[in-house]
Amino acid sequence: MTNHHHPSHADQRVPTRAEIDALFDRELDPADRESLIRRARSSRELAAEIRATSDALRELRRPLPTPDFTDVVLRQAETQRAFMTRRHRRRVRAIRNGVGVAALFLLAGVAVLHRLAPGAFTLENEPTPVSDMADAVTEDVAESIARIEQIAGNIPAREPAPRAASPLRLEMPEARELTAFAQAARPEPRDLTMTLASSAGDVGLAQSDAAATYVFSPIDASHPLTAAMYRPIGVFAGMGTGPGTLGFTAPAAAGPFEHADIAGLADVARYPVLRLDLILNPGPIGTAGQTPLPEQVITTTPE
Amino acid sequence: MDRAQERDIIQAAIEGDKAAATTLIQHHQRSVYAYIFRMCGRHDVAEDVVQEAFVRVITNLDRFNFRYRFSTWLFTIARRIYLNRCQKLRPTYDTERVDAARSEFDAPEAGTEHDELVTVWRGALQQALLQLTSEQREVLILFHQQDWSIALIAQHLDMPEGTVKSHLHRGRRRLRQLIDQREDLQPALIDSQLASERSHSPGESMR
């Protein structure tokens, strides 16, 4: 006998153990349940078994006389934590809300003040001579190169040697996302510029390829909660220097910057070659102090 | 009590509302007591365990994770207390526990024939439960008494769902066999006495 018989024949079958388990496991729909019970009646033994099991389970569900634990539990709990009257609780809640609102106002005030006077929270904010500035830029650039190479991991570290560097190549097998990182030797309240370009003229970078650019301010850099204080300064947009490029400039007011990250560049593997120009703390945009890094070429390995 | 209501009540109890704490206790005491009592078969143990579980829960309400049901949390704590207590009380032999369970149901004041029958049934069931393995007993109680799903039981007992089902099926079969062996539980008599209490169930359709 197979399972392909006519349904009326199948209806005659004595229920299997698995079917009876399914019945008590509440896995059968009403029709199947009805059918199984009808079939079980054909076997006196099986019918008695179902009846006895059912009786036992019904007894298991019968409510038991239960003592009331309320008073004894509350009395014991009260020795460890105090219950309050409704009025008292309302007062506590009001105080808590008040403190929360005050903290919010305080934070908002600090934020506004910081935007209006960015230097207000910087401890050292003395004027810097132009020569020092140039030195600082050179150091920053050298440091940036060193950091990027360090992350690449396959290029030996070298002494800071700004601007003379040969193009940096990063192997990124199976990479779907590019993250670049640069660190300034000394934080300066200057502008930050990053440009990302595809060297293949016909493969233009789309805005959606670059999710966001982030920078750290120096006070955040060594803070244990750095991640929480990660400041998104802007988004790569169509601000590049030519077609097929994406660029980003953070205003000086948002600085000073110590670290710069480009994060969330999606689907990098689409591009045979990407060029990353990263200029950290170069001085005000458009002046002679602007000091771009040499071209940083990041090559993706074709699959 | 739905999830939203439960959440509001717990929140109020966390803030120190005694009435909310009372509601929580009164809403859950019956089920958690039945669970522990059926596990151990002794009222004194069940009372101690349930009382301690509620005290712990009420004093630590601020640590409750609202992603879970309150009852699941309460049962987990009660179970832990019960298991700790079992370890301390070892060795306790099954026969002793069965005898203890029998004495729990020796109710001399039971008046009517119906009351007596209920008492006999209750005692028989408890003795049978105590002869199951602890896993079978617990799975049976949670599934058939507390109406927990297989998935929730698996999570609560930290075992695969297949294992839960296996304990459930074996436990149910063994329970029925143990009760079948009782001569004082005559199906015909039970039928006549308990007919009025029966809801629609597979066994009912077999009569």
Short mmCIF file of C-alpha atoms in Angstrom, two decimals:
data_model
loop_
_atom_site.label_atom_id
_atom_site.label_comp_id
_atom_site.label_asym_id
_atom_site.label_seq_id
_atom_site.Cartn_x
_atom_site.Cartn_y
_atom_site.Cartn_z
CA MET A 1 0.00 0.00 0.00
CA THR A 2 1.30 3.41 -0.89
CA ASN A 3 0.33 6.89 0.07
CA HIS A 4 -1.12 7.55 -3.36
CA HIS A 5 -4.37 5.76 -2.70
CA HIS A 6 -7.75 7.31 -2.92
CA PRO A 7 -8.49 9.66 0.00
CA SER A 8 -11.36 7.52 1.20
CA HIS A 9 -8.93 4.60 1.57
CA ALA A 10 -6.43 6.80 3.34
CA ASP A 11 -9.18 7.80 5.76
CA GLN A 12 -9.40 4.20 6.95
CA ARG A 13 -5.80 4.08 8.10
CA VAL A 14 -5.16 3.64 11.79
CA PRO A 15 -3.33 6.80 12.94
CA THR A 16 0.41 6.49 13.28
CA ARG A 17 2.35 7.38 16.41
CA ALA A 18 3.63 10.53 14.71
CA GLU A 19 0.08 11.61 13.91
CA ILE A 20 -1.01 11.12 17.51
CA ASP A 21 1.99 13.14 18.69
CA ALA A 22 1.04 15.87 16.24
CA LEU A 23 -2.51 15.83 17.62
CA PHE A 24 -1.33 16.46 21.18
CA ASP A 25 1.35 18.89 19.98
CA ARG A 26 -1.49 21.12 18.70
CA GLU A 27 -0.07 20.88 15.20
CA LEU A 28 -3.19 19.72 13.37
CA ASP A 29 -5.80 21.98 11.90
CA PRO A 30 -9.41 21.25 12.87
CA ALA A 31 -10.16 19.16 9.78
CA ASP A 32 -7.09 16.94 10.20
CA ARG A 33 -7.81 16.65 13.89
CA GLU A 34 -11.37 15.53 13.20
CA SER A 35 -10.22 13.04 10.61
CA LEU A 36 -7.58 11.57 12.89
CA ILE A 37 -10.03 11.14 15.74
CA ARG A 38 -12.50 9.45 13.42
CA ARG A 39 -9.82 7.05 12.26
CA ALA A 40 -8.64 6.37 15.80
CA ARG A 41 -12.10 5.12 16.76
CA SER A 42 -11.49 2.07 14.60
CA SER A 43 -8.90 0.90 17.12
CA ARG A 44 -10.23 0.40 20.61
CA GLU A 45 -6.77 0.40 22.09
CA LEU A 46 -5.77 3.61 20.37
CA ALA A 47 -8.99 5.33 21.32
CA ALA A 48 -8.40 4.38 24.97
CA GLU A 49 -4.85 5.69 24.79
CA ILE A 50 -5.93 9.04 23.41
CA ARG A 51 -8.65 9.30 26.03
CA ALA A 52 -6.30 8.49 28.90
CA THR A 53 -3.64 10.91 27.70
CA SER A 54 -6.23 13.59 27.27
CA ASP A 55 -7.53 13.04 30.81
CA ALA A 56 -4.05 13.31 32.28
CA LEU A 57 -3.27 16.50 30.39
CA ARG A 58 -6.58 18.04 31.41
CA GLU A 59 -5.76 17.31 35.01
CA LEU A 60 -2.40 18.98 34.52
CA ARG A 61 -4.17 22.17 33.49
CA ARG A 62 -6.54 22.21 36.42
CA PRO A 63 -5.81 25.26 38.60
CA LEU A 64 -4.05 24.54 41.86
CA PRO A 65 -4.88 26.19 45.16
CA THR A 66 -2.27 28.94 45.33
CA PRO A 67 -1.28 31.05 48.33
CA ASP A 68 -1.24 34.82 47.90
CA PHE A 69 2.35 36.04 47.88
CA THR A 70 1.60 39.73 47.55
CA ASP A 71 2.07 40.92 51.13
CA VAL A 72 5.09 38.85 52.00
CA VAL A 73 6.86 39.68 48.76
CA LEU A 74 6.18 43.41 48.97
CA ARG A 75 7.28 43.48 52.60
CA GLN A 76 10.56 41.80 51.74
CA ALA A 77 11.06 43.86 48.61
CA GLU A 78 10.48 47.05 50.54
CA THR A 79 13.52 46.37 52.69
CA GLN A 80 15.63 46.58 49.53
CA ARG A 81 13.86 49.19 47.46
CA ALA A 82 11.38 51.79 48.56
CA PHE A 83 7.97 52.10 47.02
CA MET A 84 6.66 55.63 46.62
CA THR A 85 3.30 57.25 46.68
CA ARG A 86 1.84 58.53 43.46
CA ARG A 87 2.53 62.12 44.48
CA HIS A 88 6.12 61.39 45.37
CA ARG A 89 6.67 59.57 42.11
CA ARG A 90 5.23 62.48 40.14
CA ARG A 91 7.64 64.81 41.87
CA VAL A 92 10.62 62.56 41.14
CA ARG A 93 9.58 62.29 37.53
CA ALA A 94 9.23 66.07 37.22
CA ILE A 95 12.69 66.62 38.70
CA ARG A 96 14.18 64.02 36.39
CA ASN A 97 12.53 65.60 33.34
CA GLY A 98 13.72 69.03 34.45
CA VAL A 99 17.30 67.85 34.74
CA GLY A 100 17.08 66.25 31.30
CA VAL A 101 15.75 69.41 29.67
CA ALA A 102 18.41 71.53 31.39
CA ALA A 103 21.13 69.20 30.13
CA LEU A 104 19.73 69.45 26.60
CA PHE A 105 19.71 73.24 26.76
CA LEU A 106 23.27 73.22 28.04
CA LEU A 107 24.42 71.00 25.21
CA ALA A 108 22.59 73.11 22.64
CA GLY A 109 24.20 76.24 24.08
CA VAL A 110 27.65 74.71 23.88
CA ALA A 111 27.02 73.65 20.30
CA VAL A 112 25.88 77.13 19.25
CA LEU A 113 28.82 78.73 21.03
CA HIS A 114 31.20 76.34 19.36
CA ARG A 115 29.78 77.18 15.96
CA LEU A 116 29.92 80.92 16.54
CA ALA A 117 33.38 80.88 18.11
CA PRO A 118 35.19 77.67 17.19
CA GLY A 119 38.34 78.65 19.05
CA ALA A 120 36.51 79.18 22.30
CA PHE A 121 37.10 75.60 23.40
CA THR A 122 40.68 75.27 22.14
CA LEU A 123 43.24 75.58 24.88
CA GLU A 124 46.11 76.69 22.64
CA ASN A 125 44.98 79.18 20.09
CA GLU A 126 47.91 81.46 19.53
CA PRO A 127 48.65 83.06 16.17
CA THR A 128 51.09 81.05 14.04
CA PRO A 129 53.79 82.62 11.83
CA VAL A 130 53.63 81.78 8.13
CA SER A 131 56.95 79.92 8.23
CA ASP A 132 55.72 77.71 11.06
CA MET A 133 52.57 77.09 9.11
CA ALA A 134 54.53 75.91 6.10
CA ASP A 135 56.58 73.60 8.33
CA ALA A 136 53.47 72.24 9.90
CA VAL A 137 51.94 71.57 6.52
CA THR A 138 55.01 69.65 5.42
CA GLU A 139 54.97 67.59 8.60
CA ASP A 140 51.27 66.96 8.24
CA VAL A 141 51.64 65.77 4.70
CA ALA A 142 54.53 63.46 5.61
CA GLU A 143 52.59 62.08 8.50
CA SER A 144 49.57 61.51 6.30
CA ILE A 145 51.58 59.51 3.80
CA ALA A 146 53.11 57.43 6.55
CA ARG A 147 49.73 56.65 8.00
CA ILE A 148 48.19 55.64 4.70
CA GLU A 149 51.11 53.36 3.97
CA GLN A 150 50.89 51.85 7.39
CA ILE A 151 47.31 50.89 6.73
CA ALA A 152 48.16 49.47 3.35
CA GLY A 153 50.45 47.14 5.25
CA ASN A 154 52.38 45.95 2.22
CA ILE A 155 54.63 48.92 1.84
CA PRO A 156 57.55 49.29 4.17
CA ALA A 157 57.26 52.21 6.53
CA ARG A 158 59.61 55.03 5.81
CA GLU A 159 60.62 58.24 7.37
CA PRO A 160 58.33 61.15 6.71
CA ALA A 161 59.33 62.44 3.31
CA PRO A 162 56.58 64.64 2.03
CA ARG A 163 55.81 65.29 -1.57
CA ALA A 164 58.67 63.27 -2.97
CA ALA A 165 56.78 60.07 -2.55
CA SER A 166 56.08 57.81 -5.44
CA PRO A 167 52.44 56.95 -6.06
CA LEU A 168 51.10 54.73 -3.33
CA ARG A 169 49.46 51.51 -4.44
CA LEU A 170 47.09 49.64 -2.23
CA GLU A 171 46.10 46.10 -3.12
CA MET A 172 42.50 45.55 -2.27
CA PRO A 173 41.47 42.04 -3.29
CA GLU A 174 37.77 41.45 -2.81
CA ALA A 175 37.46 44.91 -1.39
CA ARG A 176 34.04 46.37 -1.58
CA GLU A 177 34.75 49.40 0.43
CA LEU A 178 37.60 51.83 0.60
CA THR A 179 38.61 53.50 3.79
CA ALA A 180 41.37 56.03 3.75
CA PHE A 181 42.91 57.53 6.79
CA ALA A 182 45.27 60.38 7.43
CA GLN A 183 46.62 61.95 10.55
CA ALA A 184 48.09 65.37 10.95
CA ALA A 185 51.26 65.78 12.94
CA ARG A 186 49.85 68.78 14.64
CA PRO A 187 46.26 69.86 14.65
CA GLU A 188 45.73 73.15 12.94
CA PRO A 189 42.53 75.03 12.44
CA ARG A 190 42.72 74.93 8.68
CA ASP A 191 40.77 73.54 5.84
CA LEU A 192 40.60 69.94 4.76
CA THR A 193 40.21 68.86 1.19
CA MET A 194 39.78 65.41 -0.19
CA THR A 195 39.27 64.45 -3.77
CA LEU A 196 38.58 61.04 -5.14
CA ALA A 197 38.77 60.32 -8.84
CA SER A 198 38.62 57.41 -11.17
CA SER A 199 41.47 57.39 -13.65
CA ALA A 200 39.38 55.68 -16.26
CA GLY A 201 37.73 58.58 -18.00
CA ASP A 202 34.68 56.66 -19.01
CA VAL A 203 33.95 55.38 -15.50
CA GLY A 204 32.78 58.38 -13.64
CA LEU A 205 32.31 58.24 -9.92
CA ALA A 206 28.77 58.68 -8.83
CA GLN A 207 27.75 60.50 -5.75
CA SER A 208 26.23 57.32 -4.38
CA ASP A 209 29.66 55.67 -4.43
CA ALA A 210 30.88 57.78 -1.60
CA ALA A 211 28.76 57.65 1.47
CA ALA A 212 30.37 60.05 3.83
CA THR A 213 33.50 61.74 4.95
CA TYR A 214 34.34 62.04 8.55
CA VAL A 215 36.96 63.95 10.45
CA PHE A 216 38.03 63.92 14.03
CA SER A 217 38.79 67.03 15.88
CA PRO A 218 41.94 66.69 17.98
CA ILE A 219 40.15 66.64 21.27
CA ASP A 220 38.34 63.53 20.09
CA ALA A 221 41.37 61.65 18.89
CA SER A 222 42.58 60.23 22.14
CA HIS A 223 39.24 60.14 23.80
CA PRO A 224 38.05 56.67 24.81
CA LEU A 225 34.68 57.47 23.36
CA THR A 226 36.10 58.45 20.03
CA ALA A 227 33.61 56.40 18.09
CA ALA A 228 30.73 58.11 19.78
CA MET A 229 32.23 61.50 18.98
CA TYR A 230 32.91 60.74 15.36
CA ARG A 231 31.87 63.86 13.61
CA PRO A 232 30.42 63.66 10.14
CA ILE A 233 31.54 66.90 8.56
CA GLY A 234 30.23 66.40 5.09
CA VAL A 235 29.35 64.13 2.27
CA PHE A 236 31.23 63.57 -0.92
CA ALA A 237 29.34 65.43 -3.53
CA GLY A 238 29.89 66.70 -7.01
CA MET A 239 32.56 69.09 -5.88
CA GLY A 240 35.48 67.41 -7.60
CA THR A 241 38.01 69.18 -9.74
CA GLY A 242 36.88 67.62 -12.99
CA PRO A 243 34.42 65.20 -14.55
CA GLY A 244 34.24 61.84 -12.85
CA THR A 245 35.56 63.10 -9.57
CA LEU A 246 34.11 63.55 -6.19
CA GLY A 247 35.44 66.05 -3.79
CA PHE A 248 34.88 67.34 -0.37
CA THR A 249 36.04 70.37 1.51
CA ALA A 250 35.46 70.87 5.16
CA PRO A 251 35.37 74.49 6.19
CA ALA A 252 38.06 75.78 8.47
CA ALA A 253 35.42 76.65 11.00
CA ALA A 254 34.73 72.97 11.46
CA GLY A 255 38.39 72.22 12.28
CA PRO A 256 40.95 71.89 13.61
CA PHE A 257 41.43 68.41 12.26
CA GLU A 258 43.80 65.80 13.42
CA HIS A 259 42.47 62.74 11.70
CA ALA A 260 40.59 62.44 8.47
CA ASP A 261 38.75 59.38 7.35
CA ILE A 262 36.97 58.67 4.16
CA ALA A 263 34.55 55.95 4.87
CA GLY A 264 31.86 54.08 3.10
CA LEU A 265 33.10 54.21 -0.46
CA ALA A 266 30.88 51.55 -1.88
CA ASP A 267 31.63 49.11 -4.64
CA VAL A 268 35.23 50.15 -5.10
CA ALA A 269 35.97 47.05 -7.12
CA ARG A 270 34.00 48.55 -10.00
CA TYR A 271 36.83 50.90 -10.79
CA PRO A 272 40.09 49.67 -12.25
CA VAL A 273 42.03 52.53 -10.70
CA LEU A 274 41.08 55.11 -8.16
CA ARG A 275 43.09 58.13 -7.32
CA LEU A 276 42.85 59.68 -3.94
CA ASP A 277 44.16 63.13 -3.27
CA LEU A 278 44.02 63.96 0.34
CA ILE A 279 45.06 67.32 1.63
CA LEU A 280 45.02 67.68 5.35
CA ASN A 281 45.36 71.06 6.99
CA PRO A 282 46.83 72.70 3.95
CA GLY A 283 46.03 76.25 4.80
CA PRO A 284 43.17 78.32 3.55
CA ILE A 285 41.85 77.11 0.24
CA GLY A 286 42.89 79.19 -2.69
CA THR A 287 46.01 80.66 -1.17
CA ALA A 288 49.64 79.84 -1.77
CA GLY A 289 49.68 77.79 1.37
CA GLN A 290 47.67 75.02 -0.23
CA THR A 291 49.81 71.91 -0.28
CA PRO A 292 48.30 68.89 -1.95
CA LEU A 293 49.67 65.47 -1.35
CA PRO A 294 51.22 63.76 -4.32
CA GLU A 295 48.77 61.59 -6.13
CA GLN A 296 47.72 58.62 -4.11
CA VAL A 297 46.72 55.91 -6.49
CA ILE A 298 44.74 53.08 -5.06
CA THR A 299 44.51 50.18 -7.40
CA THR A 300 41.88 47.58 -7.06
CA THR A 301 42.73 44.11 -8.20
CA PRO A 302 40.44 42.95 -10.98
CA GLU A 303 38.53 39.79 -10.06
CA MET B 1 -2.59 41.42 29.98
CA ASP B 2 -1.13 42.43 26.61
CA ARG B 3 2.46 43.54 26.01
CA ALA B 4 1.68 47.25 26.15
CA GLN B 5 -0.20 46.94 29.43
CA GLU B 6 2.53 44.76 30.86
CA ARG B 7 5.13 47.32 29.85
CA ASP B 8 3.24 50.17 31.51
CA ILE B 9 2.78 48.20 34.70
CA ILE B 10 6.43 47.18 34.87
CA GLN B 11 7.50 50.76 34.17
CA ALA B 12 5.29 52.00 36.98
CA ALA B 13 6.62 49.34 39.34
CA ILE B 14 10.19 50.33 38.44
CA GLU B 15 9.32 53.89 39.43
CA GLY B 16 8.17 52.65 42.79
CA ASP B 17 4.45 52.16 42.28
CA LYS B 18 3.37 49.59 44.84
CA ALA B 19 0.04 48.95 43.17
CA ALA B 20 1.79 48.06 39.93
CA ALA B 21 4.07 45.63 41.75
CA THR B 22 0.99 44.10 43.38
CA THR B 23 -0.64 43.66 39.97
CA LEU B 24 2.45 41.91 38.64
CA ILE B 25 2.55 39.49 41.55
CA GLN B 26 -1.14 38.72 41.50
CA HIS B 27 -1.22 38.25 37.76
CA HIS B 28 1.64 35.75 37.67
CA GLN B 29 1.65 33.98 41.03
CA ARG B 30 -0.79 31.26 40.05
CA SER B 31 1.11 30.14 36.95
CA VAL B 32 4.59 30.24 38.43
CA TYR B 33 3.39 28.46 41.56
CA ALA B 34 1.76 25.72 39.47
CA TYR B 35 4.94 25.37 37.45
CA ILE B 36 7.21 24.96 40.45
CA PHE B 37 4.78 22.83 42.41
CA ARG B 38 4.36 20.42 39.51
CA MET B 39 8.14 20.28 39.20
CA CYS B 40 8.81 19.42 42.83
CA GLY B 41 5.51 18.09 44.17
CA ARG B 42 5.84 19.91 47.50
CA HIS B 43 3.88 22.95 48.54
CA ASP B 44 6.48 24.13 51.06
CA VAL B 45 9.25 24.09 48.47
CA ALA B 46 7.05 25.72 45.84
CA GLU B 47 6.06 28.48 48.26
CA ASP B 48 9.66 29.25 49.20
CA VAL B 49 10.85 29.23 45.61
CA VAL B 50 8.02 31.38 44.28
CA GLN B 51 8.33 33.86 47.11
CA GLU B 52 12.06 34.23 46.59
CA ALA B 53 11.60 34.53 42.83
CA PHE B 54 9.09 37.35 43.21
CA VAL B 55 11.27 39.21 45.71
CA ARG B 56 14.22 39.01 43.32
CA VAL B 57 12.12 40.09 40.37
CA ILE B 58 10.49 43.02 42.13
CA THR B 59 13.76 44.31 43.55
CA ASN B 60 15.53 43.98 40.18
CA LEU B 61 12.78 45.21 37.91
CA ASP B 62 14.99 47.97 36.54
CA ARG B 63 17.15 45.24 34.98
CA PHE B 64 14.24 43.72 33.10
CA ASN B 65 14.76 43.62 29.33
CA PHE B 66 11.54 44.70 27.65
CA ARG B 67 12.30 42.59 24.61
CA TYR B 68 11.16 39.54 26.55
CA ARG B 69 7.91 38.62 28.23
CA PHE B 70 7.82 39.23 31.94
CA SER B 71 6.55 35.70 32.55
CA THR B 72 9.56 34.21 30.74
CA TRP B 73 11.90 36.20 32.96
CA LEU B 74 10.01 35.27 36.11
CA PHE B 75 9.95 31.58 35.19
CA THR B 76 13.66 31.61 34.41
CA ILE B 77 14.46 33.08 37.82
CA ALA B 78 12.09 30.72 39.62
CA ARG B 79 13.59 27.77 37.80
CA ARG B 80 17.12 28.80 38.74
CA ILE B 81 16.16 29.14 42.39
CA TYR B 82 14.43 25.78 42.28
CA LEU B 83 17.41 24.04 40.68
CA ASN B 84 19.80 25.58 43.22
CA ARG B 85 17.58 24.38 46.00
CA CYS B 86 17.41 20.88 44.51
CA GLN B 87 21.20 20.74 44.41
CA LYS B 88 21.40 21.78 48.06
CA LEU B 89 18.83 19.20 49.10
CA ARG B 90 20.49 16.26 47.37
CA PRO B 91 20.24 13.36 47.68
CA THR B 92 16.50 13.29 47.40
CA TYR B 93 15.29 10.03 45.97
CA ASP B 94 12.38 9.80 43.65
CA THR B 95 10.54 7.41 45.94
CA GLU B 96 10.77 9.93 48.79
CA ARG B 97 9.52 12.65 46.55
CA VAL B 98 6.66 10.50 45.33
CA ASP B 99 5.71 9.70 48.91
CA ALA B 100 5.91 13.37 49.78
CA ALA B 101 3.68 14.15 46.85
CA ARG B 102 1.18 11.53 47.98
CA SER B 103 1.00 13.07 51.43
CA GLU B 104 0.43 16.49 49.89
CA PHE B 105 -2.82 15.14 48.47
CA ASP B 106 -4.04 13.22 51.46
CA ALA B 107 -6.88 15.59 52.11
CA PRO B 108 -8.98 14.19 54.98
CA GLU B 109 -11.37 17.11 54.77
CA ALA B 110 -12.29 16.30 51.21
CA GLY B 111 -16.04 16.16 51.38
CA THR B 112 -17.93 15.07 48.30
CA GLU B 113 -17.16 12.16 46.08
CA HIS B 114 -16.21 14.63 43.41
CA ASP B 115 -13.70 16.32 45.70
CA GLU B 116 -12.20 12.99 46.58
CA LEU B 117 -11.89 12.06 42.96
CA VAL B 118 -10.22 15.34 42.13
CA THR B 119 -7.80 14.82 44.99
CA VAL B 120 -7.04 11.28 43.86
CA TRP B 121 -6.48 12.46 40.33
CA ARG B 122 -4.27 15.32 41.42
CA GLY B 123 -2.15 13.05 43.56
CA ALA B 124 -1.92 10.41 40.87
CA LEU B 125 -0.84 12.95 38.32
CA GLN B 126 1.77 14.44 40.62
CA GLN B 127 3.21 11.05 41.46
CA ALA B 128 3.34 10.13 37.80
CA LEU B 129 5.01 13.44 36.97
CA LEU B 130 7.69 12.82 39.57
CA GLN B 131 8.52 9.50 37.98
CA LEU B 132 9.36 11.15 34.70
CA THR B 133 12.83 12.51 34.04
CA SER B 134 13.16 16.13 35.09
CA GLU B 135 13.43 17.19 31.44
CA GLN B 136 10.29 15.30 30.44
CA ARG B 137 8.43 16.69 33.44
CA GLU B 138 9.44 20.27 32.80
CA VAL B 139 8.69 20.16 29.08
CA LEU B 140 5.28 18.60 29.75
CA ILE B 141 4.42 21.25 32.33
CA LEU B 142 5.53 24.16 30.20
CA PHE B 143 3.78 22.88 27.09
CA HIS B 144 0.54 21.49 28.47
CA GLN B 145 0.07 23.43 31.67
CA GLN B 146 1.56 26.80 30.72
CA ASP B 147 0.79 26.64 26.98
CA TRP B 148 4.29 27.67 26.01
CA SER B 149 5.39 27.05 22.44
CA ILE B 150 8.09 24.51 21.62
CA ALA B 151 10.38 27.36 20.53
CA LEU B 152 9.96 29.23 23.80
CA ILE B 153 10.56 26.08 25.84
CA ALA B 154 13.69 25.36 23.82
CA GLN B 155 14.95 28.86 24.58
CA HIS B 156 14.03 28.62 28.26
CA LEU B 157 15.70 25.24 28.74
CA ASP B 158 18.55 25.99 26.35
CA MET B 159 18.04 22.88 24.25
CA PRO B 160 17.23 22.27 20.57
CA GLU B 161 13.56 22.21 19.58
CA GLY B 162 13.91 18.60 18.40
CA THR B 163 15.10 17.56 21.84
CA VAL B 164 12.19 19.40 23.45
CA LYS B 165 9.76 17.53 21.22
CA SER B 166 11.41 14.23 21.97
CA HIS B 167 11.09 14.83 25.74
CA LEU B 168 7.51 15.93 25.23
CA HIS B 169 6.48 12.83 23.30
CA ARG B 170 8.24 10.37 25.57
CA GLY B 171 7.07 12.12 28.69
CA ARG B 172 3.45 12.16 27.54
CA ARG B 173 3.52 8.47 26.70
CA ARG B 174 5.14 7.57 30.01
CA LEU B 175 2.71 9.76 31.95
CA ARG B 176 -0.22 7.99 30.37
CA GLN B 177 1.26 4.57 31.10
CA LEU B 178 1.88 5.48 34.74
CA ILE B 179 -1.65 6.73 35.19
CA ASP B 180 -3.03 3.67 33.43
CA GLN B 181 -1.40 1.53 36.08
CA ARG B 182 -3.44 3.22 38.83
CA GLU B 183 -6.37 1.07 39.81
CA ASP B 184 -8.11 3.84 41.69
CA LEU B 185 -8.64 5.79 38.48
CA GLN B 186 -11.44 4.02 36.70
CA PRO B 187 -12.28 5.72 33.43
CA ALA B 188 -16.01 5.07 33.79
CA LEU B 189 -16.14 6.65 37.22
CA ILE B 190 -14.07 9.58 36.10
CA ASP B 191 -16.30 10.01 33.11
CA SER B 192 -19.36 10.38 35.23
CA GLN B 193 -17.74 12.66 37.80
CA LEU B 194 -15.82 14.98 35.59
CA ALA B 195 -18.02 15.15 32.54
CA SER B 196 -19.22 18.61 33.39
CA GLU B 197 -15.69 20.00 33.51
CA ARG B 198 -14.53 18.75 30.17
CA SER B 199 -13.78 21.15 27.44
CA HIS B 200 -13.43 20.11 23.86
CA SER B 201 -10.32 17.93 23.68
CA PRO B 202 -9.07 14.95 21.66
CA GLY B 203 -9.99 12.61 24.48
CA GLU B 204 -13.48 14.01 24.72
CA SER B 205 -14.16 13.12 21.10
CA MET B 206 -13.13 9.55 21.78
CA ARG B 207 -15.87 8.90 24.31
#
